[in-house]
Coordinates of C-alpha atoms and ligand atoms in Angstrom, one line a residue:
M186 CA 13.3 -10.6 -50.8
T187 CA 15.4 -9.6 -47.3
E188 CA 18.8 -9.2 -46.4
F189 CA 20.0 -10.5 -43.5
S190 CA 19.6 -8.0 -41.1
T191 CA 16.9 -6.5 -41.4
R192 CA 16.2 -9.9 -40.8
S193 CA 18.0 -10.0 -37.9
V194 CA 15.6 -7.2 -37.0
H195 CA 12.2 -9.1 -38.4
G196 CA 12.7 -12.6 -39.3
D197 CA 10.3 -13.9 -41.0
G198 CA 8.2 -10.0 -40.8
H199 CA 5.4 -11.3 -37.5
T200 CA 7.0 -10.5 -35.1
V201 CA 3.9 -10.5 -34.2
P202 CA 2.6 -13.2 -32.9
E203 CA -1.4 -14.0 -34.9
P204 CA -3.7 -13.8 -31.8
A205 CA -4.0 -17.3 -29.4
S206 CA -6.7 -16.9 -26.1
P207 CA -4.3 -17.4 -23.5
H208 CA -5.8 -18.5 -19.9
T209 CA -4.0 -16.8 -18.2
A210 CA -3.2 -12.6 -19.2
P211 CA -0.6 -11.8 -22.0
I212 CA 2.7 -10.5 -21.5
H213 CA 2.5 -7.2 -23.6
Q214 CA 7.1 -6.4 -22.9
T215 CA 6.9 -3.3 -25.5
S216 CA 7.0 0.1 -25.1
S217 CA 4.7 0.9 -27.5
F218 CA 2.0 -0.3 -30.7
T219 CA 1.1 -0.8 -33.3
F220 CA -1.6 0.5 -36.1
P221 CA -4.0 -1.4 -38.4
S222 CA -3.3 1.3 -40.6
V223 CA -1.8 5.0 -40.9
R224 CA -5.3 6.1 -40.4
D225 CA -6.2 4.2 -37.6
G226 CA -2.9 5.3 -35.8
V227 CA -4.0 8.7 -36.2
E228 CA -7.9 8.2 -34.6
A229 CA -5.7 6.9 -31.7
F230 CA -3.9 9.9 -31.5
E231 CA -7.3 11.6 -31.5
G232 CA -8.9 9.6 -28.1
S233 CA -9.9 6.0 -30.3
G234 CA -8.9 4.2 -27.2
A235 CA -6.2 1.8 -29.5
Y236 CA -3.0 1.5 -27.6
I237 CA -0.5 4.1 -28.2
Y238 CA 2.5 3.8 -26.3
T239 CA 3.6 2.0 -22.2
R240 CA 3.7 5.6 -20.6
K241 CA 0.2 6.3 -21.7
G242 CA -1.4 2.4 -21.2
N243 CA -0.5 -1.3 -21.8
P244 CA -2.7 -4.2 -21.9
T245 CA -0.4 -6.0 -18.8
V246 CA -1.5 -3.3 -17.1
R247 CA -4.8 -2.6 -17.9
A248 CA -5.9 -6.3 -17.2
L249 CA -3.9 -5.5 -13.6
E250 CA -5.9 -1.8 -12.6
T251 CA -9.3 -4.2 -13.4
H252 CA -8.2 -6.5 -11.1
L253 CA -7.8 -4.0 -9.0
S254 CA -10.8 -2.1 -9.8
A255 CA -12.9 -5.6 -9.1
L256 CA -11.3 -6.9 -5.2
E257 CA -12.1 -2.4 -3.7
S258 CA -15.6 -2.2 -5.1
A259 CA -16.3 -6.2 -3.3
P260 CA -19.4 -5.4 -1.5
V261 CA -18.6 -5.3 1.9
H262 CA -21.6 -7.0 4.3
T263 CA -22.0 -5.7 7.6
S264 CA -25.0 -5.9 10.9
E265 CA -26.6 -3.4 8.6
G266 CA -26.5 -4.8 5.5
L267 CA -24.2 -5.0 2.0
R268 CA -21.8 -1.4 1.9
T269 CA -20.8 -0.6 -1.4
P270 CA -19.0 2.4 -2.8
A271 CA -20.3 5.6 -4.2
D272 CA -19.0 5.3 -7.2
E273 CA -18.2 3.7 -10.3
V274 CA -14.3 2.2 -9.5
D275 CA -11.1 2.5 -11.7
T276 CA -7.7 2.2 -10.6
L277 CA -4.7 3.1 -11.9
F278 CA -0.9 1.9 -11.6
F279 CA 2.4 2.9 -10.5
T280 CA 5.8 2.3 -10.2
T281 CA 5.9 2.0 -6.8
G282 CA 4.0 3.1 -3.8
M283 CA 5.5 7.0 -3.9
A284 CA 4.9 6.9 -7.0
A285 CA 0.7 6.4 -6.1
I286 CA 1.3 8.8 -3.2
S287 CA 2.9 12.3 -4.5
A288 CA 0.8 11.8 -7.6
T289 CA -2.4 11.6 -5.4
V290 CA -1.6 14.2 -3.3
L291 CA -0.7 16.5 -6.5
G292 CA -3.7 15.9 -7.9
L293 CA -5.6 16.3 -5.7
G294 CA -3.4 19.6 -3.7
A295 CA -2.1 21.2 -5.6
G296 CA -2.5 25.3 -4.5
G297 CA -5.0 24.7 -1.7
R298 CA -4.5 22.8 1.2
V299 CA -3.7 19.0 3.0
V300 CA -4.4 17.8 6.0
C301 CA -2.4 14.6 6.7
Q302 CA -2.4 12.4 9.8
G303 CA 1.5 12.4 11.4
G304 CA 3.0 9.6 12.5
I305 CA 2.7 7.4 9.6
Y306 CA 4.5 6.0 7.1
G307 CA 7.6 7.7 7.4
T308 CA 8.5 8.9 3.8
T309 CA 4.7 9.5 3.3
E310 CA 4.6 11.7 5.8
S311 CA 8.3 13.8 4.7
M312 CA 7.3 13.6 0.5
V313 CA 3.9 15.7 2.4
S314 CA 5.3 17.7 4.7
G315 CA 8.1 19.1 2.0
L316 CA 5.2 20.4 -0.7
G317 CA 5.7 23.9 0.8
P318 CA 8.4 25.0 -2.9
F319 CA 5.8 23.3 -4.9
G320 CA 2.2 25.3 -3.6
V321 CA 1.0 22.6 -1.2
D322 CA 0.2 23.4 1.9
V323 CA 0.7 21.4 5.0
D324 CA -1.4 20.7 8.4
L325 CA -0.4 17.0 9.6
A326 CA -2.6 15.8 12.8
P327 CA -1.4 13.4 14.6
V328 CA -3.0 10.1 14.1
G329 CA -5.2 8.0 16.0
D330 CA -7.0 12.0 17.3
L331 CA -9.9 12.1 15.6
E332 CA -10.4 16.0 17.6
A333 CA -7.0 17.1 16.3
L334 CA -7.4 16.1 12.6
R335 CA -11.4 17.8 12.8
T336 CA -9.7 20.7 13.6
A337 CA -7.0 20.8 11.1
V338 CA -10.0 20.5 8.4
R339 CA -11.8 23.0 10.1
S340 CA -8.9 25.2 10.5
G341 CA -7.5 27.8 7.8
P342 CA -9.1 27.5 4.4
P343 CA -10.7 24.4 3.7
P344 CA -8.9 21.3 2.5
S345 CA -9.2 19.8 -1.2
L346 CA -7.4 16.8 -0.4
V347 CA -7.3 14.7 3.8
Y348 CA -5.1 11.9 3.9
I349 CA -5.2 8.7 6.3
E350 CA -2.9 6.1 6.6
T351 CA -5.2 2.8 8.2
P352 CA -4.1 1.1 9.6
A353 CA -1.1 2.9 10.1
N354 CA 3.1 1.9 9.8
P355 CA 4.8 1.0 12.5
L356 CA 2.8 1.0 15.6
V357 CA -0.8 0.2 13.8
Q358 CA -2.7 2.3 15.0
V359 CA -6.9 2.1 13.2
T360 CA -8.9 5.5 12.0
D361 CA -12.8 5.3 11.5
I362 CA -12.6 5.9 7.3
A363 CA -16.8 6.8 7.8
E364 CA -15.7 9.9 10.2
V365 CA -12.9 10.3 8.3
A366 CA -15.4 10.2 5.4
S367 CA -17.6 12.5 7.7
I368 CA -15.1 15.1 7.9
A369 CA -13.5 15.2 4.9
H370 CA -16.6 15.8 2.8
E371 CA -18.2 18.3 5.3
A372 CA -15.2 20.3 4.0
G373 CA -15.5 19.5 0.3
A374 CA -12.2 18.0 0.3
V375 CA -11.8 14.4 -1.3
L376 CA -10.4 11.5 1.5
A377 CA -8.1 9.6 0.8
V378 CA -6.9 6.1 2.7
D379 CA -3.7 3.9 2.1
S380 CA -4.9 0.8 2.9
T381 CA -1.6 -0.9 2.2
F382 CA -1.0 -3.0 5.9
A383 CA -4.9 -4.7 5.3
T384 CA -5.7 -4.8 1.5
P385 CA -8.5 -5.3 -0.5
A386 CA -8.9 -8.8 1.5
I387 CA -9.8 -7.5 5.1
Q388 CA -10.7 -3.5 4.8
R389 CA -12.7 -1.5 1.6
P390 CA -12.7 2.7 2.6
L391 CA -14.2 3.0 -0.7
A392 CA -17.4 1.0 0.3
W393 CA -16.7 3.2 4.5
G394 CA -17.3 6.2 2.3
A395 CA -13.1 7.3 1.6
D396 CA -12.9 8.4 -2.2
L397 CA -9.6 7.6 -3.4
V398 CA -7.8 3.9 -1.6
L399 CA -4.0 3.7 -2.4
H400 CA -1.8 0.7 -1.3
S401 CA 2.1 -0.4 -2.3
T402 CA 1.5 -3.7 -4.0
T403 CA 4.8 -4.1 -3.5
K404 CA 3.3 -5.6 0.1
F405 CA 1.1 -8.0 0.4
I406 CA -0.9 -7.7 -3.1
A407 CA 2.0 -8.8 -4.9
G408 CA 2.9 -10.6 -1.5
H409 CA 6.2 -12.8 -2.8
G410 CA 8.7 -9.4 -1.9
V411 CA 10.2 -8.9 -6.3
V412 CA 8.3 -6.3 -7.9
L413 CA 7.8 -2.8 -6.9
G414 CA 3.9 -1.0 -7.4
G415 CA 1.2 0.9 -6.2
S416 CA -1.9 1.4 -7.3
V417 CA -4.4 4.2 -6.4
S418 CA -8.2 3.2 -7.0
G419 CA -11.5 4.8 -6.7
S420 CA -13.6 7.3 -9.0
T421 CA -13.4 6.7 -12.4
R422 CA -13.8 10.9 -12.8
L423 CA -11.5 11.4 -10.7
L424 CA -8.6 9.6 -11.3
A425 CA -8.9 10.4 -15.2
E426 CA -8.8 13.8 -14.4
R427 CA -7.0 14.7 -11.2
I428 CA -4.3 11.8 -11.7
E429 CA -4.3 9.7 -15.0
P430 CA -2.6 12.8 -15.5
L431 CA 0.5 13.9 -13.5
R432 CA 1.8 9.7 -14.1
V433 CA 1.1 10.3 -17.9
R434 CA 3.4 13.6 -17.5
F435 CA 5.8 13.0 -13.9
G436 CA 6.8 9.2 -15.9
G437 CA 5.8 7.0 -13.1
S438 CA 3.9 3.9 -15.8
A439 CA 4.6 0.5 -13.9
D440 CA 6.0 -1.8 -16.1
P441 CA 3.7 -4.2 -18.2
F442 CA 6.7 -6.7 -16.2
A443 CA 5.6 -5.7 -12.7
A444 CA 1.7 -5.6 -13.6
W445 CA 1.4 -9.2 -14.3
L446 CA 3.6 -9.7 -10.9
T447 CA 1.5 -8.3 -9.3
L448 CA -1.5 -9.9 -10.7
L449 CA -0.1 -13.3 -10.1
G450 CA 0.2 -11.9 -7.0
C451 CA -3.7 -10.8 -6.5
R452 CA -5.3 -13.9 -6.9
T453 CA -4.0 -16.3 -4.0
L454 CA -4.8 -12.8 -2.2
A455 CA -7.2 -13.3 -0.1
L456 CA -6.4 -16.6 0.6
R457 CA -3.2 -15.2 1.8
M458 CA -4.1 -12.7 3.4
E459 CA -6.8 -15.3 5.7
R460 CA -3.7 -17.3 7.3
H461 CA -0.8 -14.0 7.9
A462 CA -4.0 -12.4 9.8
S463 CA -4.9 -15.9 11.8
N464 CA -1.1 -16.0 13.0
A465 CA -0.9 -12.3 13.7
A466 CA -3.9 -12.7 15.9
E467 CA -2.0 -16.5 17.8
I468 CA 1.1 -14.5 17.4
A469 CA -0.1 -11.0 19.1
E470 CA -2.0 -13.0 21.6
F471 CA 0.8 -15.5 22.5
L472 CA 3.1 -11.2 22.9
R473 CA 0.5 -9.7 25.0
S474 CA 0.9 -12.6 28.2
H475 CA 5.1 -12.3 28.0
P476 CA 6.5 -10.8 30.1
K477 CA 9.4 -9.6 28.6
V478 CA 7.1 -7.9 26.5
R479 CA 5.4 -4.2 27.5
R480 CA 3.2 -3.9 24.8
V481 CA 2.2 -5.2 21.8
Y482 CA 0.1 -3.6 18.7
H483 CA -2.5 -5.1 17.1
P484 CA -6.2 -4.3 16.0
D485 CA -8.2 -6.4 18.2
P486 CA -10.9 -6.4 15.7
A487 CA -13.3 -5.9 19.2
D488 CA -12.6 -2.2 19.1
L489 CA -12.1 -1.4 16.2
P490 CA -14.5 0.9 13.9
A491 CA -18.1 -1.7 13.6
G492 CA -17.5 -3.7 10.4
Q493 CA -14.4 -1.9 8.6
M494 CA -11.7 -4.8 8.7
S495 CA -12.4 -8.5 8.9
A496 CA -9.8 -8.8 11.1
G497 CA -6.8 -7.7 13.3
G498 CA -4.4 -7.8 9.9
P499 CA -1.5 -8.6 9.0
M500 CA 1.4 -5.6 11.0
L501 CA 2.1 -6.0 14.5
S502 CA 3.8 -4.8 16.3
F503 CA 5.9 -5.1 20.4
D504 CA 7.9 -2.6 23.0
V505 CA 10.4 -5.3 24.1
D506 CA 11.6 -4.8 27.9
G507 CA 14.7 -4.1 27.3
G508 CA 15.2 -1.3 25.1
R509 CA 16.7 -0.9 22.3
E510 CA 19.8 -3.6 23.4
A511 CA 17.3 -6.1 24.4
A512 CA 15.6 -5.9 20.7
L513 CA 17.5 -5.5 18.5
D514 CA 19.0 -9.1 20.8
V515 CA 15.9 -10.7 20.7
V516 CA 16.2 -10.0 16.3
D517 CA 20.2 -11.4 16.2
R518 CA 18.0 -15.0 17.7
L519 CA 15.2 -15.0 15.3
R520 CA 15.7 -18.5 13.4
V521 CA 12.5 -19.2 11.4
I522 CA 11.5 -15.0 10.7
T523 CA 14.0 -13.0 9.1
L524 CA 15.2 -9.3 9.2
A525 CA 14.3 -7.8 6.2
P526 CA 13.1 -3.5 5.6
T527 CA 10.1 -4.7 3.7
L528 CA 6.5 -6.1 5.0
G529 CA 4.1 -8.1 3.2
N530 CA 5.9 -11.4 2.1
V531 CA 5.2 -15.0 2.8
D532 CA 7.5 -15.1 4.8
T533 CA 7.6 -13.5 8.9
L534 CA 9.3 -10.4 8.3
V535 CA 10.7 -8.4 11.0
Q536 CA 12.2 -4.7 11.5
H537 CA 14.1 -2.3 14.4
P538 CA 12.1 0.9 13.5
W539 CA 13.9 3.6 15.9
T540 CA 17.3 2.1 13.9
M541 CA 16.3 1.7 10.3
S542 CA 12.9 2.4 9.2
H543 CA 12.2 5.2 11.1
A544 CA 16.3 6.6 12.4
V545 CA 15.8 9.7 10.1
I546 CA 13.2 10.8 12.0
P547 CA 14.3 12.7 15.0
E548 CA 14.7 10.9 18.1
E549 CA 12.3 13.5 20.3
R550 CA 9.6 13.2 17.0
R551 CA 10.3 9.2 17.2
R552 CA 8.7 9.3 20.9
E553 CA 6.7 12.0 20.2
M554 CA 5.2 9.1 17.7
G555 CA 6.0 6.3 20.4
I556 CA 8.1 4.9 18.3
G557 CA 10.9 3.9 21.4
P558 CA 15.0 1.9 21.8
G559 CA 12.4 -1.3 22.6
V560 CA 10.0 -1.5 19.5
L561 CA 10.5 -4.3 16.9
R562 CA 7.4 -4.4 14.2
V563 CA 6.1 -8.1 12.4
S564 CA 4.7 -8.7 9.5
V565 CA 3.5 -11.5 9.6
G566 CA 2.9 -14.5 6.8
I567 CA 1.6 -18.0 6.3
E568 CA 4.2 -20.5 8.0
A569 CA 2.8 -22.5 10.9
A570 CA 2.6 -20.3 13.6
A571 CA 2.8 -23.0 16.2
D572 CA 7.0 -22.2 14.9
L573 CA 6.7 -18.3 14.6
I574 CA 5.5 -18.3 18.3
A575 CA 8.1 -20.9 18.9
D576 CA 11.4 -18.8 18.1
L577 CA 9.4 -15.5 19.2
A578 CA 9.8 -17.7 22.5
G579 CA 12.8 -18.3 22.2
A580 CA 14.8 -15.5 21.1
L581 CA 12.7 -13.9 24.4
E582 CA 13.3 -15.7 26.6
G583 CA 17.1 -15.2 26.3
N584 CA 16.4 -11.8 27.8
S585 CA 18.1 -10.1 30.4
G586 CA 15.1 -7.6 30.2
K587 CA 17.4 -5.2 31.4
G588 CA 18.3 -1.3 30.3
D589 CA 15.4 1.4 28.2
Ligands
LIG205 N1 2.8 3.4 2.3 C1 3.3 2.3 3.3 C2 2.2 2.5 5.1 C3 4.2 1.5 3.2 O1 4.7 1.2 4.1 C4 5.1 2.3 2.5 C5 5.6 1.1 2.2 O2 6.7 0.9 3.2 C6 4.9 2.6 1.1 C7 3.6 3.5 1.3 C8 5.7 3.2 0.1 O3 5.5 2.3 -0.7 P1 6.5 1.5 -1.9 O4 7.8 0.9 -1.4 O5 6.2 1.3 -3.0 O6 6.6 2.7 -2.9

């Protein structure tokens, strides 16, 4: 017999229901795990593999990690046959894309040198550039310039990590992963690739020689704009030895509910990415022939390193004739496309890098990166392409085309 206050905590003593066979992965929303006996607990701490504490591991998080490993290690069909990753693939899931990226850069770069592309996602560039006080030497090579990257890798002490983003944010430049892998490996460095703009549905960097592939799963992988997350996939040994200890000690482990929401996104990824990418290709074609558009940034599959991407991808940017005010006016006139400082949702999103995502970067550096005041970045959604094109046509129509 127990008193009321004990019952309010324990119920009938079975707070954990008997195991059933759920059709979808259940959410193990718990911070810790109990053990059948104290000796099982001792063995868990000795390394039996039993779950102990969610910062160290959780079955829902693990379900997502296993799913992402399966996606990243799916064979790539090329004209020369199938390509697969060199090593057995594992995945670690983090609270955000930045938590995954920082654990990777610190885990592989601490006490050494990192060569990173410059002109990629602004927060990655500023995080990596600020690691000097933590004992990481960083050299930047402009995105889109393979020779500069090769020179940076070969000058000075050999780097321990080469970090690239392809396609890059916001101008969608594509880097040849196989080529960079050979540059990195020749120097004895690990190659990590941020593939957020492509997802494994369109590009699988591990098959092209990369050692690690990273994602802000916040974007197309989760897909619905409701949850933050980040992943690193690659060689099981590299993850276990160099990155997992940082996740446990620095605490970037994600919540089980975030993992569960992301897992839902994975299940429709193939279908969504087909539509995102075909819509983006149609919109890019429309914009290329529009008199009020100076330039369109969207990879043409014909110009891509052979077979690396199965499509140009869901992201594009374009430079509006008339500069900053003209670009802002276009955004104001859009009726279907939403202004939002993110990407990767099912609905089409637009943002103005000059005044938003890249406003923190000095003007001169922004221009150097090719991000002019008229550039708009579009994350293309899965609506009907005709409605998106009509929306952009109407918004561009009102423009006078004057200005910077
Ligand atoms: N990588 C890329 C290419 C991004 O665009 C972003 C965010 O926009 C990140 C990483 C960071 O991801 P998160 O916002 O999930 O930390």
